[in-house]
Every structure is written in structure tokens, then in C-alpha cells.
Amino acid sequence: MAKLTFLGTGTSNGVPVIGCDCETCRSKDPRDQRMRSSVFLETNLGTKILIDVGPDFRNQALYHRIHWLDGILVSHSHQDHIGGIDELRQINFIMKKSIEIYGTETTLREIQSRFDYIFKPTQWGGGKPRLELCLVEGDLRIKEQKIVPIPVMHGQISINGYRLGSLAYITDASFISEESLKLLNGIKTLIINALRLEPHPTHFSLAEALKIIERISPQKAYLTHLTHTFLYQRDSVKLPSNIAFAYDGLSINWE
Ligand SMILES: [Zn+2]
Ligand SMILES: [Zn+2]
Ligand SMILES: [Zn+2]
């Protein structure tokens, strides 16, 4: 069975939040400690795919012993989704080759300007990641795995969710068009962002995420990109039985 591991399930601040002593931020339950959102997928044939490279990537890679990436899918260029790009150089060192990183035109342009040193010639010896920027223009393939980009709105900007077989990963969405909903037809597992209880201009709230899940009606849905609003054990029981909060380190099977 193909496997997906949640490397991080937190919003941009992570949880605990610096300086906060709310119940969640003080919780000893590891499921209340959320690194920045990212998932690692391994297919039946062993192809290894990362979605987003947040600022916690180094710790996530160490914890889950990630040392090989056949490709990286990027949802968008906000810091909590690309801030760990420099850490990829150790993966390059082990793989002895560059890594293909996929995103929209805006995402790739932002990566080039924020990590400009990567793309400039510098003296030999300064370790830099080696990335091959790959523009997502439609369905793509990483080794044998077919991937369907799912355009969604994140406030005013268009970003990408990704569908791999019967699983879809959508983060940072605040609106999904009818056209994109069609691309999600027949999925069994949906991973979708649910920021907090109150509405937010650029992220689905819990109520909005639940509405989308009802519309798409997957067998199972996982909520991610969570703030400290949610206390895992207290709030899990309030969710419908086919919906769960994702937590760091959770592994699920998919096809
Ligand atoms: Zn984010
Ligand atoms: Zn807190
Ligand atoms: Zn964002």
C-alpha cells in the first residue's frame, strides 16, 4: 500500500505559538504540537514525493529519516511552505543529483527571487541546493505516479492542491471553483485545511472545510494547517466519524 505521512499540520506560526500559554500551547499531547504543514508520500513502487518544504523541513526529515526525494510539489510560495528549501542540499548530497521542484509560474518565480543565491554562480564549496524548476501546466508525472494539479484560491491568489490517485491534498484554500471540484470526483481520501473556528479572509474555517468535505464526500477526510484553536482530544470527538484532525507523524494508506 502507498503511504502518506503528515510531517507537519500547523499553520504558519506552528503550534505551540511563541509566547502563548493557551491550553493547546501548554498541552503535553504530542498531537497538539504542530510543525508547519507538509506531507511525504511513498508510492507502491517506492517513489518518494514531498508536498511543500516548510521551515521545519530539517527536523521533519531527521525525525522521519527522509533522505531521498523523487520530486517536490509546492502548493504556493508563502514562507511556511517553502522556507526549508535550503535544507534540501543535504538530500542533494546523498542523491548526488538535483531535485525536480514543481509549482505554478508565480511559485517558481518567488522561489527564484527569495533563494536567488541558489541560481547564481558562486565559488566552489558553498553548499547550495540543486533544484530543477518545473512549471506545472497540467497533469504531470513523478516517475510512475500521475499527479493532477487542483487550482484553488488562497484569498486573492491562485495556488495548487494536488491529486494523486484517490487522494487529494489541499492546503491554504479559501475557495474551490466548480471546475476544480470536478477534478476531485471520486476521491477516497481528502486532506484539507481548516484554520480555526472563526472565518478568515484567506483560509477555510472549520465550518467551511466541513461544508467542502460534505460536497466532495470522500470516504475519509483529514484536517490540516491548524492553529492552536484546536485541542486534539477535546475537539476530535465533535467531528463527524469520517473526519479527523491530522497530527504530526500520522501515517495513512492511500491508493
Ligand atoms: Zn500556509
Ligand atoms: Zn496558544
Ligand atoms: Zn499561504
XYZ file of N, CA and C and ligand atoms in Angstrom:
768
model
N 0.837 -1.209 0.000
C 0.000 0.000 0.000
C 0.868 1.254 0.000
N 0.433 2.239 -0.763
C 1.130 3.524 -0.728
C 0.879 4.196 0.623
N 1.835 4.988 1.049
C 1.763 5.566 2.394
C 1.937 7.079 2.348
N 1.174 7.776 3.156
C 1.351 9.221 3.312
C 1.633 9.497 4.785
N 2.636 10.328 5.039
C 2.941 10.728 6.411
C 2.810 12.238 6.537
N 2.072 12.658 7.555
C 1.973 14.092 7.837
C 3.255 14.519 8.566
N 4.061 15.343 7.899
C 5.292 15.840 8.534
C 4.969 17.021 9.444
N 3.957 17.786 9.051
C 3.533 18.932 9.839
C 2.082 19.232 9.534
N 1.364 19.755 10.527
C -0.076 20.014 10.359
C -0.460 21.391 10.908
N 0.540 22.240 11.136
C 0.272 23.538 11.750
C 0.170 24.660 10.733
N -0.412 25.756 11.182
C -0.460 26.958 10.363
C 0.908 27.647 10.401
N 0.990 28.863 9.815
C 2.299 29.487 9.598
C 3.107 29.709 10.871
N 2.437 29.944 12.016
C 3.141 30.140 13.284
C 3.665 28.855 13.884
N 3.094 27.730 13.487
C 3.335 26.482 14.188
C 2.604 26.510 15.523
N 2.502 25.356 16.147
C 1.887 25.229 17.476
C 2.815 24.356 18.314
N 3.243 24.748 19.545
C 2.827 25.968 20.236
C 3.285 27.248 19.531
N 2.535 28.312 19.816
C 2.836 29.631 19.279
C 3.806 30.306 20.263
N 4.823 30.949 19.764
C 5.785 31.644 20.634
C 5.028 32.598 21.563
N 5.282 32.491 22.849
C 4.714 33.436 23.816
C 3.277 33.169 24.230
N 2.681 32.073 23.735
C 1.271 31.802 24.063
C 1.192 30.737 25.152
N 0.307 30.946 26.147
C 0.121 29.844 27.092
C -1.327 29.392 27.190
N -1.970 29.291 26.023
C -3.330 28.739 25.969
C -3.244 27.230 26.249
N -4.407 26.607 26.375
C -4.465 25.187 26.718
C -3.725 24.318 25.684
N -3.908 24.636 24.399
C -3.248 23.831 23.359
C -1.739 24.032 23.402
N -1.312 25.273 23.540
C 0.130 25.551 23.529
C 0.825 24.960 24.757
N 0.059 24.720 25.840
C 0.642 24.097 27.038
C 0.441 22.585 27.053
N -0.327 22.069 26.080
C -0.693 20.646 26.085
C 0.530 19.738 25.982
N 0.496 18.633 26.716
C 1.585 17.639 26.667
C 1.295 16.580 25.592
N 0.084 16.609 25.032
C -0.290 15.653 23.983
C 0.504 15.988 22.717
N 1.328 15.050 22.234
C 2.120 15.349 21.020
C 1.250 15.730 19.827
N -0.017 15.326 19.850
C -0.906 15.653 18.722
C -1.316 17.130 18.721
N -0.939 17.846 19.791
C -1.176 19.297 19.834
C 0.076 20.094 19.462
N 1.143 19.404 19.065
C 2.360 20.117 18.654
C 2.482 20.012 17.148
N 2.335 21.153 16.488
C 2.186 21.146 15.028
C 3.293 21.920 14.340
N 4.121 21.200 13.599
C 5.105 21.890 12.773
C 4.381 22.407 11.532
N 5.102 23.179 10.731
C 4.474 23.759 9.557
C 4.068 22.648 8.573
N 2.932 22.863 7.882
C 2.259 21.809 7.104
C 3.082 21.287 5.924
N 3.139 19.977 5.850
C 3.835 19.294 4.758
C 3.485 17.810 4.850
N 3.491 17.123 3.696
C 3.296 15.670 3.714
C 4.354 14.980 2.855
N 4.645 13.730 3.210
C 5.615 12.905 2.489
C 4.884 11.663 2.008
N 4.957 11.409 0.702
C 4.232 10.273 0.124
C 5.197 9.249 -0.441
N 4.899 7.999 -0.192
C 5.654 6.898 -0.789
C 4.669 6.018 -1.542
N 4.931 5.810 -2.833
C 4.018 5.005 -3.646
C 4.340 3.519 -3.477
N 3.478 2.677 -4.054
C 3.702 1.219 -4.023
C 5.057 0.836 -4.577
N 5.523 1.622 -5.564
C 6.804 1.296 -6.202
C 7.972 2.009 -5.524
N 7.683 2.687 -4.408
C 8.769 3.298 -3.645
C 9.135 4.718 -4.070
N 8.362 5.306 -4.969
C 8.617 6.696 -5.372
C 8.314 7.623 -4.193
N 9.224 8.550 -3.940
C 9.117 9.422 -2.765
C 8.846 10.853 -3.178
N 7.713 11.368 -2.719
C 7.268 12.706 -3.122
C 6.982 13.536 -1.881
N 7.481 14.778 -1.900
C 7.229 15.690 -0.789
C 6.259 16.767 -1.276
N 5.281 17.131 -0.463
C 4.463 18.305 -0.800
C 4.797 19.399 0.208
N 5.363 20.476 -0.286
C 5.802 21.667 0.454
C 7.056 21.399 1.307
N 7.879 22.428 1.386
C 9.158 22.342 2.118
C 9.177 23.497 3.110
N 8.482 23.347 4.216
C 8.365 24.430 5.191
C 9.625 24.621 6.013
N 9.619 25.650 6.856
C 10.801 25.961 7.661
C 11.173 24.863 8.663
N 10.294 23.885 8.897
C 10.606 22.781 9.805
C 11.147 21.561 9.069
N 11.435 21.700 7.775
C 11.807 20.517 6.990
C 12.990 19.751 7.579
N 13.989 20.472 8.093
C 15.173 19.767 8.620
C 14.773 18.796 9.734
N 13.997 19.283 10.700
C 13.565 18.414 11.796
C 12.657 17.288 11.307
N 11.811 17.608 10.364
C 10.880 16.598 9.827
C 11.657 15.492 9.114
N 12.665 15.888 8.326
C 13.466 14.903 7.591
C 14.270 14.036 8.557
N 14.791 14.652 9.615
C 15.551 13.883 10.608
C 14.642 12.885 11.313
N 13.484 13.360 11.758
C 12.568 12.523 12.519
C 12.065 11.341 11.698
N 11.763 11.597 10.428
C 11.189 10.540 9.585
C 12.231 9.878 8.688
N 13.496 10.209 8.905
C 14.603 9.619 8.143
C 14.406 9.745 6.637
N 14.044 10.932 6.210
C 13.868 11.175 4.773
C 15.238 11.514 4.176
N 15.661 10.738 3.196
C 16.961 11.034 2.592
C 16.933 10.952 1.078
N 15.745 10.835 0.527
C 15.630 10.745 -0.933
C 14.296 11.369 -1.338
N 14.301 12.196 -2.384
C 13.054 12.783 -2.893
C 13.059 12.688 -4.421
N 12.071 11.987 -4.973
C 11.981 11.897 -6.426
C 11.363 13.146 -7.030
N 10.708 13.949 -6.205
C 10.133 15.203 -6.688
C 9.440 15.928 -5.550
N 9.341 17.239 -5.704
C 8.672 18.056 -4.686
C 7.553 18.846 -5.365
N 6.366 18.752 -4.797
C 5.233 19.543 -5.288
C 5.055 20.706 -4.322
N 4.971 21.917 -4.847
C 4.805 23.077 -3.972
C 3.408 23.655 -4.187
N 2.705 23.905 -3.092
C 1.355 24.470 -3.199
C 1.416 25.945 -3.573
N 2.281 26.693 -2.873
C 2.460 28.126 -3.149
C 3.690 28.619 -2.399
N 4.004 29.900 -2.601
C 5.327 30.360 -2.168
C 5.332 31.086 -0.826
N 4.300 30.955 -0.012
C 4.386 31.557 1.318
C 5.479 30.844 2.123
N 6.086 31.612 3.024
C 7.259 31.131 3.765
C 7.008 29.797 4.472
N 5.801 29.618 5.022
C 5.539 28.365 5.740
C 5.486 27.144 4.809
N 5.555 27.369 3.484
C 5.521 26.253 2.538
C 6.822 26.077 1.753
N 7.695 27.099 1.782
C 8.969 26.952 1.053
C 10.194 27.307 1.905
N 9.971 27.702 3.147
C 11.072 28.205 3.985
C 12.199 27.226 4.246
N 11.987 25.934 3.953
C 13.025 24.937 4.241
C 13.852 24.540 3.025
N 13.708 25.286 1.942
C 14.367 24.892 0.684
C 15.884 24.737 0.838
N 16.515 25.586 1.639
C 17.980 25.477 1.777
C 18.403 24.124 2.357
N 17.530 23.536 3.185
C 17.870 22.254 3.822
C 17.938 21.104 2.812
N 17.422 21.335 1.602
C 17.412 20.265 0.598
C 18.816 19.894 0.144
N 19.800 20.787 0.421
C 21.142 20.487 -0.099
C 21.703 19.185 0.445
N 21.318 18.802 1.656
C 21.812 17.527 2.185
C 21.180 16.343 1.437
N 19.942 16.512 1.021
C 19.289 15.458 0.217
C 20.003 15.350 -1.135
N 20.327 16.515 -1.736
C 21.088 16.505 -2.996
C 22.416 15.773 -2.811
N 23.067 16.048 -1.690
C 24.372 15.460 -1.417
C 24.276 13.933 -1.386
N 23.210 13.421 -0.748
C 23.035 11.962 -0.669
C 22.651 11.383 -2.033
N 21.742 12.085 -2.727
C 21.246 11.580 -4.006
C 22.249 11.761 -5.143
N 23.168 12.677 -4.939
C 24.162 13.017 -5.976
C 23.509 13.521 -7.259
N 22.372 14.192 -7.108
C 21.742 14.814 -8.283
C 20.759 15.895 -7.838
N 20.256 16.638 -8.818
C 19.319 17.713 -8.488
C 17.917 17.147 -8.249
N 17.069 17.962 -7.641
C 15.701 17.539 -7.342
C 14.735 18.394 -8.151
N 13.747 17.742 -8.746
C 12.724 18.481 -9.503
C 11.698 19.059 -8.539
N 11.460 20.357 -8.663
C 10.507 21.022 -7.777
C 9.426 21.667 -8.650
N 8.172 21.324 -8.380
C 7.043 21.702 -9.248
C 6.184 22.786 -8.611
N 5.780 23.751 -9.431
C 4.877 24.786 -8.935
C 4.331 25.631 -10.070
N 3.454 26.557 -9.714
C 2.914 27.483 -10.709
C 4.011 28.470 -11.094
N 3.736 29.276 -12.118
C 4.700 30.275 -12.575
C 5.059 31.222 -11.424
N 4.037 31.689 -10.693
C 4.273 32.607 -9.569
C 5.138 31.938 -8.507
N 4.815 30.699 -8.173
C 5.584 29.978 -7.149
C 7.050 29.866 -7.550
N 7.303 29.465 -8.797
C 8.696 29.270 -9.236
C 9.436 30.603 -9.271
N 8.749 31.663 -9.688
C 9.378 32.987 -9.738
C 9.747 33.434 -8.323
N 8.853 33.221 -7.383
C 9.108 33.593 -5.980
C 10.275 32.789 -5.399
N 10.335 31.505 -5.720
C 11.447 30.671 -5.232
C 12.762 31.239 -5.764
N 12.740 31.623 -7.064
C 13.964 32.174 -7.662
C 14.383 33.485 -7.030
N 13.404 34.328 -6.642
C 13.820 35.613 -6.078
C 14.159 35.483 -4.591
N 13.450 34.644 -3.851
C 13.734 34.525 -2.415
C 14.997 33.719 -2.149
N 15.292 32.756 -3.023
C 16.503 31.929 -2.855
C 17.436 32.205 -4.026
N 17.650 33.493 -4.309
C 18.384 33.864 -5.524
C 19.795 33.282 -5.567
N 20.432 33.121 -4.381
C 21.804 32.596 -4.350
C 21.915 31.201 -4.956
N 20.785 30.453 -4.913
C 20.807 29.093 -5.457
C 21.058 29.119 -6.965
N 20.529 30.162 -7.584
C 20.533 30.193 -9.044
C 21.654 31.066 -9.623
N 22.535 31.565 -8.737
C 23.675 32.391 -9.175
C 24.945 31.557 -9.078
N 25.869 31.780 -10.017
C 27.142 31.066 -9.868
C 27.905 31.620 -8.661
N 28.417 30.742 -7.817
C 29.216 31.203 -6.682
C 30.465 30.347 -6.605
N 31.352 30.720 -5.706
C 32.602 29.958 -5.621
C 32.322 28.523 -5.183
N 33.149 27.625 -5.614
C 33.029 26.203 -5.301
C 33.159 25.990 -3.787
N 32.327 25.174 -3.222
C 32.460 24.878 -1.797
C 31.291 25.402 -0.986
N 30.629 26.435 -1.466
C 29.447 26.941 -0.758
C 28.277 26.025 -1.059
N 27.865 25.226 -0.066
C 26.804 24.258 -0.327
C 25.483 24.941 -0.641
N 24.898 24.571 -1.750
C 23.591 25.124 -2.134
C 22.723 23.973 -2.613
N 21.401 24.103 -2.451
C 20.540 23.063 -3.019
C 20.652 23.092 -4.551
N 20.449 21.944 -5.156
C 20.391 21.881 -6.618
C 18.960 21.529 -7.003
N 18.285 22.497 -7.593
C 16.866 22.318 -7.901
C 16.628 22.484 -9.392
N 15.707 21.678 -9.900
C 15.278 21.873 -11.275
C 13.851 22.397 -11.202
N 13.656 23.650 -11.614
C 12.329 24.261 -11.508
C 11.427 23.710 -12.607
N 10.302 23.135 -12.255
C 9.403 22.518 -13.237
C 8.033 23.192 -13.150
N 7.652 23.813 -14.246
C 6.376 24.530 -14.291
C 5.211 23.539 -14.409
N 4.232 23.714 -13.546
C 3.029 22.867 -13.623
C 2.061 23.506 -14.611
N 1.839 22.811 -15.722
C 0.932 23.359 -16.738
C -0.296 22.488 -16.921
N -0.316 21.362 -16.273
C -1.413 20.413 -16.402
C -0.974 19.164 -15.660
N -1.592 18.030 -15.970
C -1.210 16.787 -15.287
C 0.281 16.539 -15.469
N 0.884 15.964 -14.459
C 2.309 15.676 -14.545
C 2.579 14.299 -13.965
N 3.826 13.895 -14.043
C 4.219 12.582 -13.566
C 5.525 12.698 -12.798
N 5.607 12.091 -11.641
C 6.894 11.926 -10.963
C 7.120 10.425 -10.957
N 8.122 9.990 -11.714
C 8.329 8.571 -12.008
C 6.998 7.993 -12.490
N 6.478 6.925 -11.851
C 5.251 6.297 -12.374
C 3.985 7.007 -11.897
N 4.123 7.911 -10.919
C 2.934 8.476 -10.260
C 2.334 9.654 -11.039
N 1.096 9.494 -11.482
C 0.400 10.590 -12.154
C -0.116 11.568 -11.092
N 0.013 12.859 -11.392
C -0.418 13.887 -10.442
C -1.280 14.915 -11.172
N -2.423 15.215 -10.591
C -3.331 16.205 -11.178
C -3.313 17.459 -10.299
N -2.866 18.590 -10.845
C -2.926 19.826 -10.049
C -4.372 20.288 -9.891
N -4.699 20.774 -8.696
C -6.057 21.259 -8.415
C -5.942 22.746 -8.078
N -6.249 23.646 -9.023
C -6.163 25.074 -8.705
C -7.243 25.465 -7.685
N -6.819 26.151 -6.635
C -7.754 26.650 -5.614
C -7.374 28.085 -5.283
N -8.297 28.842 -4.715
C -7.994 30.228 -4.357
C -7.581 30.309 -2.894
N -6.526 31.086 -2.646
C -5.996 31.339 -1.301
C -6.125 32.857 -1.140
N -7.301 33.314 -0.692
C -7.586 34.747 -0.755
C -7.623 35.160 -2.218
N -6.755 36.105 -2.596
C -6.740 36.622 -3.966
C -5.840 35.823 -4.901
N -5.031 34.913 -4.356
C -4.068 34.237 -5.232
C -4.482 32.803 -5.549
N -4.144 32.388 -6.777
C -4.449 31.028 -7.207
C -3.253 30.138 -6.876
N -3.517 29.079 -6.128
C -2.442 28.167 -5.724
C -2.846 26.744 -6.118
N -1.980 25.767 -5.869
C -2.278 24.399 -6.285
C -2.470 23.436 -5.123
N -3.581 22.680 -5.204
C -3.680 21.435 -4.461
C -3.208 20.362 -5.426
N -3.057 19.116 -4.950
C -2.613 18.048 -5.836
C -3.404 16.782 -5.568
N -3.790 16.109 -6.670
C -4.458 14.810 -6.555
C -3.507 13.714 -7.031
N -3.352 12.690 -6.225
C -2.549 11.517 -6.596
C -3.461 10.316 -6.434
N -3.948 9.789 -7.525
C -4.872 8.649 -7.473
C -6.136 9.034 -6.741
N -6.458 8.291 -5.692
C -7.717 8.540 -4.984
C -7.529 9.463 -3.780
N -6.379 10.134 -3.726
C -6.090 11.026 -2.599
C -5.859 12.447 -3.109
N -6.354 13.427 -2.361
C -6.045 14.821 -2.721
C -5.573 15.572 -1.491
N -4.592 16.446 -1.712
C -4.018 17.272 -0.639
C -4.243 18.732 -1.017
N -5.035 19.414 -0.205
C -5.326 20.829 -0.469
C -5.033 21.608 0.796
N -4.119 22.571 0.692
C -3.827 23.392 1.859
C -3.999 24.866 1.499
N -4.249 25.682 2.495
C -4.324 27.139 2.340
C -5.421 27.628 1.390
N -6.455 26.822 1.194
C -7.538 27.240 0.296
C -8.575 28.058 1.058
N -9.197 29.010 0.344
C -10.356 29.700 0.907
C -11.544 29.614 -0.042
N -11.289 29.074 -1.252
C -12.368 28.900 -2.225
C -11.944 27.843 -3.248
N -12.895 26.968 -3.606
C -12.630 25.968 -4.658
C -13.723 26.091 -5.713
N -13.313 26.330 -6.953
C -14.281 26.537 -8.038
C -14.970 25.226 -8.408
N -16.080 25.340 -9.122
C -16.814 24.154 -9.597
C -15.914 23.292 -10.473
N -15.117 23.976 -11.299
C -14.216 23.267 -12.213
C -13.214 22.408 -11.430
N -12.669 22.990 -10.377
C -11.698 22.248 -9.568
C -12.371 21.153 -8.751
N -13.609 21.413 -8.305
C -14.344 20.372 -7.571
C -14.523 19.135 -8.445
N -14.723 19.365 -9.772
C -14.878 18.232 -10.700
C -13.627 17.370 -10.736
N -12.467 18.022 -10.602
C -11.195 17.271 -10.622
C -11.049 16.366 -9.396
N -11.905 16.615 -8.398
C -11.822 15.827 -7.161
C -12.857 14.696 -7.125
N -13.593 14.557 -8.233
C -14.608 13.497 -8.321
C -14.027 12.131 -7.996
N -14.699 11.393 -7.125
C -14.312 10.007 -6.867
C -13.140 9.818 -5.917
N -12.646 10.885 -5.292
C -11.523 10.651 -4.380
C -12.023 9.963 -3.107
N -11.125 9.170 -2.508
C -11.481 8.453 -1.280
C -10.953 9.172 -0.052
N -9.781 9.796 -0.200
C -9.163 10.478 0.939
C -8.906 11.930 0.575
N -9.462 12.830 1.389
C -9.244 14.262 1.163
C -8.522 14.849 2.367
N -7.444 15.559 2.091
C -6.756 16.310 3.137
C -6.986 17.776 2.812
N -7.545 18.502 3.776
C -7.915 19.892 3.507
C -7.663 20.775 4.721
N -7.343 22.041 4.428
C -7.023 22.969 5.517
C -8.273 23.457 6.248
N -8.137 23.575 7.575
C -9.192 24.150 8.425
C -8.465 24.957 9.499
N -8.405 26.245 9.304
C -7.518 27.093 10.113
C -7.933 27.182 11.570
N -9.209 27.551 11.774
C -9.691 27.850 13.133
C -11.215 27.878 13.086
N -11.866 28.277 14.176
C -13.335 28.305 14.176
C -13.876 29.539 13.460
N -13.259 30.701 13.708
C -13.750 31.956 13.112
C -13.345 32.022 11.636
N -14.164 32.706 10.825
C -13.802 32.874 9.413
C -12.489 33.656 9.267
N -11.819 33.463 8.146
C -10.541 34.116 7.868
C -10.549 34.488 6.381
N -9.959 35.626 6.003
C -10.048 36.028 4.593
C -9.320 35.113 3.606
N -8.303 34.375 4.038
C -7.534 33.591 3.065
C -7.454 32.083 3.360
N -8.167 31.624 4.385
C -8.141 30.187 4.725
C -9.551 29.728 5.103
N -9.884 28.476 4.763
C -11.155 27.923 5.228
C -11.167 27.848 6.757
N -12.294 28.208 7.337
C -12.533 27.938 8.758
C -12.964 26.468 8.872
N -13.139 25.986 10.104
C -13.595 24.601 10.276
C -14.941 24.377 9.588
N -15.885 25.291 9.805
C -17.229 25.129 9.219
C -17.164 25.087 7.687
N -16.328 25.945 7.115
C -16.196 25.970 5.642
C -15.546 24.688 5.122
N -14.548 24.206 5.851
C -13.893 22.953 5.441
C -14.892 21.795 5.503
N -15.722 21.768 6.556
C -16.704 20.687 6.689
C -17.713 20.716 5.538
N -18.068 21.936 5.126
C -19.014 22.085 4.012
C -18.417 21.533 2.710
N -17.146 21.841 2.472
C -16.454 21.343 1.271
C -16.343 19.815 1.316
N -16.039 19.289 2.490
C -15.907 17.829 2.627
C -17.253 17.163 2.320
N -18.322 17.766 2.831
C -19.654 17.212 2.575
C -19.953 17.200 1.082
N -19.555 18.279 0.410
C -19.777 18.411 -1.028
C -18.986 17.355 -1.816
N -17.721 17.161 -1.447
C -16.864 16.228 -2.184
C -17.155 14.784 -1.764
N -17.605 14.624 -0.548
C -17.935 13.336 0.092
C -16.921 12.199 -0.131
N -15.687 12.408 0.335
C -14.691 11.331 0.318
C -15.028 10.328 1.421
N -14.409 9.140 1.364
C -14.632 8.177 2.454
C -14.074 8.717 3.759
N -12.913 9.394 3.643
C -12.241 9.860 4.851
C -11.619 11.238 4.571
N -11.726 12.132 5.531
C -11.099 13.447 5.362
C -10.245 13.773 6.578
N -9.125 14.443 6.332
C -8.213 14.878 7.400
C -8.049 16.380 7.315
N -8.093 17.032 8.481
C -7.956 18.484 8.531
C -6.519 18.842 8.893
N -5.974 19.835 8.184
C -4.594 20.229 8.441
C -4.451 21.748 8.415
N -3.212 22.248 8.551
C -2.918 23.692 8.611
C -3.731 24.331 9.746
N -3.604 23.714 10.925
C -4.435 24.054 12.089
C -3.735 25.059 13.002
N -4.513 25.953 13.587
C -3.964 26.858 14.606
C -4.084 26.195 15.976
N -3.737 26.962 17.007
C -3.861 26.470 18.390
C -5.299 26.520 18.905
N -6.238 26.935 18.050
C -7.663 26.892 18.427
C -8.071 25.485 18.824
N -7.485 24.509 18.107
C -7.956 23.137 18.266
C -7.101 22.356 19.256
N -7.767 21.770 20.243
C -7.117 20.877 21.201
C -7.514 19.473 20.758
N -6.530 18.677 20.370
C -6.811 17.428 19.652
C -7.887 16.560 20.310
N -7.640 16.212 21.578
C -8.560 15.256 22.196
C -9.943 15.867 22.482
N -9.954 17.080 22.976
C -11.220 17.745 23.316
C -12.098 17.936 22.078
N -11.452 18.324 20.948
C -12.231 18.711 19.774
C -12.460 17.583 18.772
N -11.655 16.526 18.832
C -11.823 15.407 17.878
C -13.200 14.781 17.987
N -13.699 14.668 19.225
C -14.994 13.995 19.425
C -16.157 14.770 18.809
N -15.928 16.060 18.509
C -17.008 16.876 17.933
C -17.119 16.697 16.417
N -16.121 16.019 15.819
C -16.115 15.873 14.357
C -16.940 14.667 13.919
N -17.534 14.727 12.706
C -18.217 13.545 12.161
C -17.226 12.366 12.096
N -17.754 11.127 12.103
C -16.879 9.955 12.280
C -15.883 9.748 11.132
N -16.192 10.267 9.937
C -15.259 10.065 8.813
C -14.266 11.223 8.652
N -14.264 12.139 9.626
C -13.369 13.304 9.550
C -12.506 13.349 10.808
N -11.218 13.620 10.608
C -10.311 13.665 11.760
C -9.320 14.808 11.605
N -8.839 15.324 12.735
C -7.714 16.248 12.677
C -6.484 15.420 12.334
N -5.700 15.894 11.390
C -4.403 15.258 11.153
C -3.484 15.703 12.282
N -2.435 14.940 12.536
C -1.422 15.370 13.502
C -0.042 14.955 13.002
N 0.969 15.638 13.488
C 2.336 15.382 13.030
C 2.716 13.932 13.305
N 3.194 13.261 12.285
C 3.631 11.874 12.427
C 2.565 10.859 12.044
N 1.319 11.321 11.860
C 0.251 10.393 11.456
C 0.555 9.835 10.063
N 0.435 8.518 9.908
C 0.627 7.871 8.605
C -0.683 7.238 8.171
N -1.015 7.378 6.897
C -2.225 6.743 6.379
C -1.874 6.031 5.071
N -2.702 5.069 4.710
C -2.509 4.393 3.423
C -3.404 5.025 2.381
N -2.974 4.975 1.142
C -3.787 5.510 0.035
C -3.520 4.691 -1.207
N -4.378 4.838 -2.208
C -4.151 4.129 -3.473
C -4.154 5.136 -4.601
Zn 0.252 28.202 4.900
Zn -1.793 29.036 22.101
Zn -0.368 30.592 2.419
